[in-house]
mmCIF file of C-alpha atoms in Angstrom:
data_model
loop_
_atom_site.group_PDB
_atom_site.id
_atom_site.type_symbol
_atom_site.label_atom_id
_atom_site.label_comp_id
_atom_site.label_asym_id
_atom_site.label_seq_id
_atom_site.Cartn_x
_atom_site.Cartn_y
_atom_site.Cartn_z
ATOM 1 C CA LEU A 258 74.040 149.916 84.403
ATOM 2 C CA ALA A 259 74.823 146.535 85.968
ATOM 3 C CA GLU A 260 78.454 146.649 84.772
ATOM 4 C CA VAL A 261 78.890 150.149 86.208
ATOM 5 C CA GLN A 262 77.442 149.038 89.548
ATOM 6 C CA ARG A 263 79.770 146.052 89.622
ATOM 7 C CA LEU A 264 82.794 148.242 88.932
ATOM 8 C CA GLN A 265 81.665 150.421 91.850
ATOM 9 C CA SER A 266 81.502 147.281 94.056
ATOM 10 C CA LYS A 267 77.743 147.690 94.409
ATOM 11 C CA ASN A 268 77.308 143.968 93.983
ATOM 12 C CA ALA A 269 73.774 143.623 95.344
ATOM 13 C CA GLU A 270 72.497 146.358 93.048
ATOM 14 C CA ALA A 271 74.496 144.958 90.141
ATOM 15 C CA GLU A 272 73.025 141.488 90.559
ATOM 16 C CA LEU A 273 69.496 142.884 90.667
ATOM 17 C CA SER A 274 70.210 144.856 87.484
ATOM 18 C CA PHE A 275 71.618 141.767 85.764
ATOM 19 C CA ILE A 276 68.542 139.731 86.757
ATOM 20 C CA GLN A 277 66.253 142.449 85.423
ATOM 21 C CA ALA A 278 68.282 142.640 82.221
ATOM 22 C CA LEU A 279 68.093 138.871 81.856
ATOM 23 C CA ALA A 280 64.291 138.949 82.081
ATOM 24 C CA MET A 281 64.109 141.784 79.557
ATOM 25 C CA HIS A 282 66.409 140.072 77.041
ATOM 26 C CA GLU A 283 64.492 136.820 77.408
ATOM 27 C CA SER A 284 61.200 138.596 76.655
ATOM 28 C CA LEU A 285 62.766 140.217 73.571
ATOM 29 C CA GLY A 286 64.410 137.013 72.377
ATOM 30 C CA ASP A 287 67.826 138.692 72.549
ATOM 31 C CA GLU A 288 70.206 135.751 73.019
ATOM 32 C CA LEU A 289 73.400 137.811 73.170
ATOM 33 C CA GLY A 290 71.953 140.099 75.830
ATOM 34 C CA ARG A 291 70.723 137.062 77.749
ATOM 35 C CA ALA A 292 74.181 135.456 77.663
ATOM 36 C CA ASN A 293 75.886 138.668 78.817
ATOM 37 C CA ALA A 294 73.458 138.998 81.739
ATOM 38 C CA LEU A 295 74.014 135.368 82.744
ATOM 39 C CA ARG A 296 77.783 135.830 82.659
ATOM 40 C CA GLY A 297 77.479 138.908 84.887
ATOM 41 C CA ILE A 298 75.325 136.964 87.347
ATOM 42 C CA GLY A 299 77.861 134.138 87.298
ATOM 43 C CA ASP A 300 80.760 136.489 88.071
ATOM 44 C CA LEU A 301 78.935 138.047 91.024
ATOM 45 C CA ARG A 302 77.885 134.709 92.502
ATOM 46 C CA GLN A 303 81.373 133.351 92.071
ATOM 47 C CA ALA A 304 82.729 136.335 94.006
ATOM 48 C CA ARG A 305 80.432 135.286 96.878
ATOM 49 C CA SER A 306 81.736 131.698 96.638
ATOM 50 C CA GLU A 307 78.311 130.500 95.503
ATOM 51 C CA TYR A 308 79.973 128.057 93.150
ATOM 52 C CA VAL A 309 76.978 125.904 92.193
ATOM 53 C CA GLU A 310 74.901 128.941 91.205
ATOM 54 C CA ALA A 311 77.893 130.531 89.468
ATOM 55 C CA GLU A 312 78.567 127.369 87.463
ATOM 56 C CA THR A 313 74.941 127.216 86.323
ATOM 57 C CA ALA A 314 75.026 130.816 85.076
ATOM 58 C CA HIS A 315 78.423 130.504 83.367
ATOM 59 C CA THR A 316 77.462 127.215 81.698
ATOM 60 C CA GLN A 317 74.212 128.646 80.383
ATOM 61 C CA ALA A 318 76.037 131.718 79.065
ATOM 62 C CA LEU A 319 78.685 129.568 77.370
ATOM 63 C CA SER A 320 76.031 127.430 75.712
ATOM 64 C CA ILE A 321 74.289 130.501 74.284
ATOM 65 C CA TYR A 322 77.550 132.032 73.022
ATOM 66 C CA GLU A 323 78.383 128.756 71.282
ATOM 67 C CA ASN A 324 74.908 128.514 69.725
ATOM 68 C CA ILE A 325 75.008 132.030 68.285
ATOM 69 C CA GLY A 326 78.660 131.775 67.237
ATOM 70 C CA ASN A 327 79.947 134.584 69.457
ATOM 71 C CA GLU A 328 83.608 133.656 69.932
ATOM 72 C CA ARG A 329 84.520 136.556 72.210
ATOM 73 C CA GLY A 330 81.664 135.706 74.529
ATOM 74 C CA ARG A 331 82.693 132.071 74.422
ATOM 75 C CA VAL A 332 86.204 133.019 75.569
ATOM 76 C CA ASN A 333 84.854 135.194 78.381
ATOM 77 C CA ALA A 334 82.493 132.503 79.655
ATOM 78 C CA THR A 335 85.159 129.798 79.374
ATOM 79 C CA ILE A 336 87.592 131.893 81.408
ATOM 80 C CA GLY A 337 84.826 132.466 83.967
ATOM 81 C CA LEU A 338 84.413 128.699 84.329
ATOM 82 C CA ALA A 339 88.195 128.248 84.519
ATOM 83 C CA GLU A 340 88.390 130.764 87.374
ATOM 84 C CA LEU A 341 85.572 128.908 89.104
ATOM 85 C CA ARG A 342 87.472 125.615 88.812
ATOM 86 C CA PHE A 343 90.592 127.355 90.136
ATOM 87 C CA HIS A 344 88.764 128.489 93.272
ATOM 88 C CA GLN A 345 87.432 124.949 93.683
ATOM 89 C CA THR A 346 91.070 123.683 93.439
ATOM 90 C CA ARG A 347 90.081 121.612 90.390
ATOM 91 C CA TYR A 348 93.259 122.607 88.603
ATOM 92 C CA ALA A 349 93.283 120.025 85.796
ATOM 93 C CA GLU A 350 89.791 121.094 84.705
ATOM 94 C CA ALA A 351 90.789 124.745 84.928
ATOM 95 C CA ARG A 352 93.811 124.138 82.708
ATOM 96 C CA ALA A 353 91.677 122.334 80.120
ATOM 97 C CA LEU A 354 89.314 125.324 79.961
ATOM 98 C CA ILE A 355 92.232 127.757 79.723
ATOM 99 C CA LYS A 356 93.605 125.771 76.791
ATOM 100 C CA VAL A 357 90.292 126.204 74.962
ATOM 101 C CA ALA A 358 90.124 129.927 75.757
ATOM 102 C CA THR A 359 93.744 130.459 74.695
ATOM 103 C CA GLY A 360 93.197 128.686 71.392
ATOM 104 C CA ILE A 361 90.152 130.759 70.488
ATOM 105 C CA SER A 362 91.775 134.002 71.675
ATOM 106 C CA SER A 363 94.884 133.348 69.606
ATOM 107 C CA ARG A 364 92.837 132.564 66.503
ATOM 108 C CA MET A 365 90.795 135.769 66.752
ATOM 109 C CA HIS A 366 93.641 137.940 68.107
ATOM 110 C CA TYR A 367 91.730 138.646 71.317
ATOM 111 C CA SER A 368 94.460 140.086 73.548
ATOM 112 C CA TRP A 369 92.330 140.247 76.728
ATOM 113 C CA GLY A 370 91.517 136.555 76.438
ATOM 114 C CA THR A 371 95.151 135.617 75.815
ATOM 115 C CA GLN A 372 96.527 137.737 78.656
ATOM 116 C CA THR A 373 93.844 136.732 81.160
ATOM 117 C CA SER A 374 94.320 133.050 80.316
ATOM 118 C CA ARG A 375 98.074 133.396 80.846
ATOM 119 C CA ARG A 376 97.635 135.122 84.216
ATOM 120 C CA LEU A 377 95.194 132.472 85.382
ATOM 121 C CA SER A 378 97.549 129.715 84.223
ATOM 122 C CA ASP A 379 100.342 131.303 86.273
ATOM 123 C CA LYS A 380 98.053 131.438 89.336
ATOM 124 C CA ILE A 381 97.272 127.756 88.949
ATOM 125 C CA SER A 382 100.976 126.901 88.652
ATOM 126 C CA GLY A 383 101.687 128.841 91.850
ATOM 127 C CA ALA A 384 98.844 127.114 93.689
ATOM 128 C CA GLU A 385 100.052 123.707 92.536
ATOM 129 C CA ARG A 386 103.582 124.456 93.748
ATOM 130 C CA ARG A 387 102.271 125.534 97.148
ATOM 131 C CA GLU A 388 100.093 122.444 97.342
ATOM 132 C CA THR A 389 103.118 120.233 96.604
ATOM 133 C CA THR A 390 105.182 122.090 99.214
ATOM 134 C CA ASP A 391 102.414 121.716 101.791
ATOM 135 C CA THR A 392 102.127 117.992 101.105
ATOM 136 C CA ASN A 393 105.889 117.519 101.381
ATOM 137 C CA MET A 394 105.962 119.511 104.626
ATOM 138 C CA LEU A 395 103.119 117.483 106.102
ATOM 139 C CA ASN A 396 104.886 114.232 105.210
ATOM 140 C CA MET A 397 108.069 115.517 106.862
ATOM 141 C CA LEU A 398 106.108 116.510 109.962
ATOM 142 C CA ARG A 399 104.542 113.059 110.090
ATOM 143 C CA HIS A 400 108.040 111.603 110.032
ATOM 144 C CA TRP A 401 109.217 113.884 112.837
ATOM 145 C CA THR A 402 106.218 113.320 115.041
ATOM 146 C CA THR A 403 105.948 109.548 114.540
ATOM 147 C CA ARG A 404 109.646 108.623 114.424
ATOM 148 C CA ILE A 405 111.310 111.250 116.582
ATOM 149 C CA PHE A 406 108.619 112.443 118.983
ATOM 150 C CA LYS A 407 106.717 109.119 119.082
ATOM 151 C CA VAL A 408 103.303 110.630 118.370
ATOM 152 C CA PRO A 409 100.806 107.970 117.141
ATOM 153 C CA ALA A 410 100.505 108.061 113.333
ATOM 154 C CA ALA A 411 96.711 107.913 113.568
ATOM 155 C CA GLN A 412 96.451 111.371 115.093
ATOM 156 C CA LYS A 413 94.873 114.170 113.049
ATOM 157 C CA ASP A 414 96.988 116.414 110.826
ATOM 158 C CA GLU A 415 96.243 119.372 113.114
ATOM 159 C CA ASP A 416 97.881 117.438 115.948
ATOM 160 C CA VAL A 417 100.887 116.749 113.727
ATOM 161 C CA TYR A 418 101.376 120.486 113.181
ATOM 162 C CA MET A 419 100.934 121.206 116.880
ATOM 163 C CA CYS A 420 103.457 118.547 117.843
ATOM 164 C CA ALA A 421 105.992 119.895 115.371
ATOM 165 C CA MET A 422 105.557 123.376 116.818
ATOM 166 C CA GLY A 423 105.981 122.006 120.304
ATOM 167 C CA GLU A 424 102.555 123.017 121.608
ATOM 168 C CA SER A 425 101.535 119.506 122.622
ATOM 169 C CA PHE A 426 104.835 118.853 124.397
ATOM 170 C CA LYS A 427 104.003 121.232 127.228
ATOM 171 C CA SER A 428 102.371 118.423 129.170
ATOM 172 C CA ARG A 429 104.144 115.311 127.843
ATOM 173 C CA PRO A 430 107.726 114.034 128.298
ATOM 174 C CA LEU A 431 110.160 114.097 125.396
ATOM 175 C CA CYS A 432 110.983 110.868 123.599
ATOM 176 C CA LYS A 433 112.918 108.483 125.837
ATOM 177 C CA CYS A 434 115.020 107.173 122.928
ATOM 178 C CA LEU A 435 116.744 110.550 122.596
ATOM 179 C CA THR A 436 118.951 112.389 125.012
ATOM 180 C CA THR A 437 117.594 115.690 126.263
ATOM 181 C CA SER A 438 119.950 117.656 124.010
ATOM 182 C CA GLU A 439 119.080 115.530 120.945
ATOM 183 C CA SER A 440 115.373 115.879 121.551
ATOM 184 C CA THR A 441 115.659 119.628 122.115
ATOM 185 C CA ALA A 442 117.680 120.018 118.910
ATOM 186 C CA ALA A 443 115.114 118.074 116.876
ATOM 187 C CA HIS A 444 112.311 120.067 118.463
ATOM 188 C CA THR A 445 114.007 123.393 117.701
ATOM 189 C CA ASP A 446 114.656 122.346 114.101
ATOM 190 C CA ALA A 447 110.975 121.456 113.668
ATOM 191 C CA GLN A 448 109.924 124.825 115.021
ATOM 192 C CA GLY A 449 112.333 126.649 112.692
ATOM 193 C CA GLN A 450 111.134 124.770 109.627
ATOM 194 C CA MET A 451 107.487 125.401 110.511
ATOM 195 C CA TYR A 452 108.114 129.093 111.123
ATOM 196 C CA GLN A 453 109.679 129.467 107.669
ATOM 197 C CA TRP A 454 106.776 127.536 106.133
ATOM 198 C CA PHE A 455 104.095 129.718 107.735
ATOM 199 C CA MET A 456 105.936 132.959 106.915
ATOM 200 C CA ARG A 457 106.584 132.190 103.229
#
């Protein structure tokens, strides 16, 4: 019932059903059922960005799967933790978990685990590329604003972006070391680069 409710995006009802199922499986001593309920709770809490609670549920589920020797469940819980680390931008930890999940999935010919691990790995690679691009852009903006526009280097990053876009120049004179045309050209170039960056 809980899985059906989750597929129907009835997350509140699904979580209540998972919690009830967890209590029932605990009373029956059903470890597999308990692990499945914990993993469902972890997925729902992760979707709400409740990362501490999600990590607790996923970790408990993984521990049970390992103890009872359920490899498919171990893959599912490991991928759940990897997705959690991805959302926390802890990419190295996410990759380590994906490596474990991929190894088990390959050994047991678990196509869902293999494919899901690959997709998540691709998402991490994309996020890392964007992060590198953002860092490079910020460094370039720092250069523009401190060297060309003479904005103090100690200013916040938000001010760096604003200066590059020209917002903070509405009430301040352009750099005296540049001619008006040179300063305008540099300013226009900064705006163009930032526009492309935001629109990518």
